[in-house]
mmCIF file with all atom_site columns, C-alpha atoms in Angstrom:
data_model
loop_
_atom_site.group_PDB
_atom_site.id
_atom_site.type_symbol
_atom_site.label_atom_id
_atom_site.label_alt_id
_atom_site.label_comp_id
_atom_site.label_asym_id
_atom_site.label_entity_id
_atom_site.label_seq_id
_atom_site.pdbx_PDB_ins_code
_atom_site.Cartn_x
_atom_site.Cartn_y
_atom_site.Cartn_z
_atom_site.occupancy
_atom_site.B_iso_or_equiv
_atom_site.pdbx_formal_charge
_atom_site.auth_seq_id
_atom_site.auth_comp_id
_atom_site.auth_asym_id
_atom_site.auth_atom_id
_atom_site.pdbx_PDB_model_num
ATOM 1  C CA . UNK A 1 1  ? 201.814 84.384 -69.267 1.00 0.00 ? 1  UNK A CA 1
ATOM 2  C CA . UNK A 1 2  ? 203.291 80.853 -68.260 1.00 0.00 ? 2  UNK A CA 1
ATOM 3  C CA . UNK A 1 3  ? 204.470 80.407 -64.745 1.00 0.00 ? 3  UNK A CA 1
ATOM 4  C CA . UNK A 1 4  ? 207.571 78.205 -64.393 1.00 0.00 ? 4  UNK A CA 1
ATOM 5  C CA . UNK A 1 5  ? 207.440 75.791 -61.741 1.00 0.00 ? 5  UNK A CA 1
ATOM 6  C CA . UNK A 1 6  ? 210.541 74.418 -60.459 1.00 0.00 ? 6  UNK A CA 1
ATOM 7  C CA . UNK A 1 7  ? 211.289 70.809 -60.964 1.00 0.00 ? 7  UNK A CA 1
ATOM 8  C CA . UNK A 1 8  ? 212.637 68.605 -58.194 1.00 0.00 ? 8  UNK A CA 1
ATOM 9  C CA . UNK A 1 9  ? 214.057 65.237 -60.031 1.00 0.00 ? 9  UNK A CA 1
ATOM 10 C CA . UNK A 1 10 ? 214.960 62.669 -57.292 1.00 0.00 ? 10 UNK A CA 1
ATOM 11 C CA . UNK A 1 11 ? 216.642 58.976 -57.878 1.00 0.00 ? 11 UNK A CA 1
ATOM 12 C CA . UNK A 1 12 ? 214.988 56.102 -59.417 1.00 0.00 ? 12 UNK A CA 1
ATOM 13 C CA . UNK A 1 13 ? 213.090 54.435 -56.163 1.00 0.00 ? 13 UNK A CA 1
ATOM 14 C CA . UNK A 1 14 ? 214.867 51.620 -54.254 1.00 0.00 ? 14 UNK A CA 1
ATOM 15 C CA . UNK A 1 15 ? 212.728 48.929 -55.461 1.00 0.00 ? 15 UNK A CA 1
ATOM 16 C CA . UNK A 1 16 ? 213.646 49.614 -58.925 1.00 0.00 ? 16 UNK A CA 1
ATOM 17 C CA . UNK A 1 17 ? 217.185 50.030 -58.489 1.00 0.00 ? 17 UNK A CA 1
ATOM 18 C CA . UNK A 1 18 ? 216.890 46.542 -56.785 1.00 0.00 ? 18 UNK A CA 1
ATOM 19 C CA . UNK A 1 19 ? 215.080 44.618 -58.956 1.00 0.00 ? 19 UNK A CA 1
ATOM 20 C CA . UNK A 1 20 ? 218.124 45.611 -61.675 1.00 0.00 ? 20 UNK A CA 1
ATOM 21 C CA . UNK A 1 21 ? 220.853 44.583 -59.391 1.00 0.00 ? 21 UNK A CA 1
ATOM 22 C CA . UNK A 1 22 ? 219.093 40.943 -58.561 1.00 0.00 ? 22 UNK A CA 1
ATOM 23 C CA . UNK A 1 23 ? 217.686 40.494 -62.770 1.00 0.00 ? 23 UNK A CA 1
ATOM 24 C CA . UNK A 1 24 ? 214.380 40.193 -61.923 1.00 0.00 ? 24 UNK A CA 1
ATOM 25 C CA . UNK A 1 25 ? 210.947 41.697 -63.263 1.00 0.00 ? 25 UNK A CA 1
ATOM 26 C CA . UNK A 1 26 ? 209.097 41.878 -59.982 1.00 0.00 ? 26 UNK A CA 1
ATOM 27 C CA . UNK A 1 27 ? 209.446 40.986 -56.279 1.00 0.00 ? 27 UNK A CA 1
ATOM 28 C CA . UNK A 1 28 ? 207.862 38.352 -54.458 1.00 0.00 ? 28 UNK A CA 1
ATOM 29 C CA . UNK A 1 29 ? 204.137 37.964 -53.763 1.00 0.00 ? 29 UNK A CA 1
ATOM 30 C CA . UNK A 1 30 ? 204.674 36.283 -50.621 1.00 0.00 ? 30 UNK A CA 1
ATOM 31 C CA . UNK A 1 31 ? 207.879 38.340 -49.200 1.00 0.00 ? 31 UNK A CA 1
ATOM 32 C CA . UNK A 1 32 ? 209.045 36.635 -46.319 1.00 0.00 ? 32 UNK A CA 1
ATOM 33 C CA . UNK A 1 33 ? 207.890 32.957 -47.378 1.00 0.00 ? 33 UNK A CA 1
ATOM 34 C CA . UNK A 1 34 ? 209.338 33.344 -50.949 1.00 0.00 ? 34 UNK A CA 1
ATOM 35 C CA . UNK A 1 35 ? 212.460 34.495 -52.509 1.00 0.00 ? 35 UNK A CA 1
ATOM 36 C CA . UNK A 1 36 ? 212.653 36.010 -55.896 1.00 0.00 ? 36 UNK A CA 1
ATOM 37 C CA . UNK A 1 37 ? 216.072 36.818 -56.413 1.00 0.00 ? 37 UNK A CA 1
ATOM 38 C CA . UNK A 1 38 ? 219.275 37.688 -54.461 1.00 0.00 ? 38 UNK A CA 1
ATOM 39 C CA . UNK A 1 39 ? 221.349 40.929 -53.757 1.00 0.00 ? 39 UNK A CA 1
ATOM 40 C CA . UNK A 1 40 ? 224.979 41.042 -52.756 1.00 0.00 ? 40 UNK A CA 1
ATOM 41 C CA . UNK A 1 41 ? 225.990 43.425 -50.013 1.00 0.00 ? 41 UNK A CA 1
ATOM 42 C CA . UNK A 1 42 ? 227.880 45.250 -52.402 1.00 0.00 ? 42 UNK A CA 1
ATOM 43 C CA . UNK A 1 43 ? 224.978 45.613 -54.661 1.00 0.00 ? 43 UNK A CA 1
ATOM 44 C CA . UNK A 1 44 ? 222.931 47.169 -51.345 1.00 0.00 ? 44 UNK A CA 1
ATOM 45 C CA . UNK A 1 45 ? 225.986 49.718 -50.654 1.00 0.00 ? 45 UNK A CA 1
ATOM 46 C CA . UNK A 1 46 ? 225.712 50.753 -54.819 1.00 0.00 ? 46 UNK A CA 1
ATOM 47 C CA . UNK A 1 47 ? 221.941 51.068 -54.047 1.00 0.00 ? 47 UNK A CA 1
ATOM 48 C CA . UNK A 1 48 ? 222.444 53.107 -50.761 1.00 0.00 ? 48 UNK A CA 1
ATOM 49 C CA . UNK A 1 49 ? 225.258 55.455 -52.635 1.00 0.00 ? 49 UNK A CA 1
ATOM 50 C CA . UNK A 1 50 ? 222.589 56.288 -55.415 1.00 0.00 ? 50 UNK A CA 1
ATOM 51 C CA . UNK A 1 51 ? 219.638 56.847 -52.922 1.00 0.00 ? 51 UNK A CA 1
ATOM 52 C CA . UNK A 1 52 ? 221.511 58.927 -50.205 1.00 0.00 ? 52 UNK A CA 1
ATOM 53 C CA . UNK A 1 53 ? 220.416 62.455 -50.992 1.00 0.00 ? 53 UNK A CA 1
ATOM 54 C CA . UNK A 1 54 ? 216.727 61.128 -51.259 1.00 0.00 ? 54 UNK A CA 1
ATOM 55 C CA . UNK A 1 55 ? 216.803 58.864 -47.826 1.00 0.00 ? 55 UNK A CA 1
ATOM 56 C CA . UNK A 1 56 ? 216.728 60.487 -44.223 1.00 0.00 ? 56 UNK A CA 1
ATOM 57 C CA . UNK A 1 57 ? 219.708 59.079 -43.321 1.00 0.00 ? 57 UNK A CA 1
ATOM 58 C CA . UNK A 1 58 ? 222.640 60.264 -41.453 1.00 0.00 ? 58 UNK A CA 1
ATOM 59 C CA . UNK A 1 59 ? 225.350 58.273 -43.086 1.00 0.00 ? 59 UNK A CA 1
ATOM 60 C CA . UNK A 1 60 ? 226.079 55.756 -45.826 1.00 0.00 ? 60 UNK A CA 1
ATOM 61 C CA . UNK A 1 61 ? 225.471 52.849 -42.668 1.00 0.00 ? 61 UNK A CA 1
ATOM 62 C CA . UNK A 1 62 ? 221.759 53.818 -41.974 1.00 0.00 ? 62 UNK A CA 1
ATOM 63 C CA . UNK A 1 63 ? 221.334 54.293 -45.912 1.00 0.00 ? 63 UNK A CA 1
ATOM 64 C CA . UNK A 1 64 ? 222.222 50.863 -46.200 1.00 0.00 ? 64 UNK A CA 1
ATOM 65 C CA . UNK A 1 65 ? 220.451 49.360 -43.823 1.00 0.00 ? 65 UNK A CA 1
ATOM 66 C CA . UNK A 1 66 ? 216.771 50.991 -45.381 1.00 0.00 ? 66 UNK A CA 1
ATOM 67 C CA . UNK A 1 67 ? 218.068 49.449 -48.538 1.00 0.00 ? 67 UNK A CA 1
ATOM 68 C CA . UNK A 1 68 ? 218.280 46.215 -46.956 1.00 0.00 ? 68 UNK A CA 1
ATOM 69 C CA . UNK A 1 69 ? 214.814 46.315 -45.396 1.00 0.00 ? 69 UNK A CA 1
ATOM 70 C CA . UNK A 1 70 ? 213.093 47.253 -49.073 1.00 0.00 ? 70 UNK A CA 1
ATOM 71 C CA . UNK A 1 71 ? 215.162 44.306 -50.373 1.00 0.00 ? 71 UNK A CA 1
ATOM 72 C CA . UNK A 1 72 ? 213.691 41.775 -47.693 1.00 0.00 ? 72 UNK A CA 1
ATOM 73 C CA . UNK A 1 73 ? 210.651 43.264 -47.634 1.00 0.00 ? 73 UNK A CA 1
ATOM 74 C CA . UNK A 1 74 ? 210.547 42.583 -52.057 1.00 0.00 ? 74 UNK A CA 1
ATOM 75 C CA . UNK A 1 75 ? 211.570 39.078 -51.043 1.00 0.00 ? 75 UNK A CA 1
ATOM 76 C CA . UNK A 1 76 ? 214.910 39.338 -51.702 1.00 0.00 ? 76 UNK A CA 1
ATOM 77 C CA . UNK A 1 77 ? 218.240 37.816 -50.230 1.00 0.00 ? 77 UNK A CA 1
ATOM 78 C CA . UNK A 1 78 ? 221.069 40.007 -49.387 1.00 0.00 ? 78 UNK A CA 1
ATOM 79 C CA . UNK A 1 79 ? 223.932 37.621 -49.293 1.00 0.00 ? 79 UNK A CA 1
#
């Protein structure tokens, strides 16, 4: 007898989802000294729209501003 387990399928992760928007295969090494690509702020809101039901965030505002800190912490610039 097989037991069916639910399964739970979330968004792609952040990073991913990122590295799309800004064309790039990987962020930086060196986040914070280097740069590796750039993300516009409506590219972060897209980003933040997609992830909301997997982020603990109250509204779209704090889901954007996680978004923003995976960006810069890839090595990206939000412009």
């Amino acid at each position: 007898q097989t037991c069916a387990l639910p399964i739970l399928l979330k968004t792609l992760p952040a990073p991913v989802l990122l590295r799309e928007k800004a064309k790039v295969a990987k962020g930086s090494s060196t986040a914070g000294k280097a740069s590796c690509g750039t993300v516009t702020e409506a590219d972060i809101e897209e980003v933040a729209k997609i992830k909301m039901p997997d982020l603990n965030a109250y509204d779209l505002e704090a889901a954007k501003q996680q978004v923003r800190g995976t960006a810069r912490s890839m090595g990206l610039k939000v412009s």
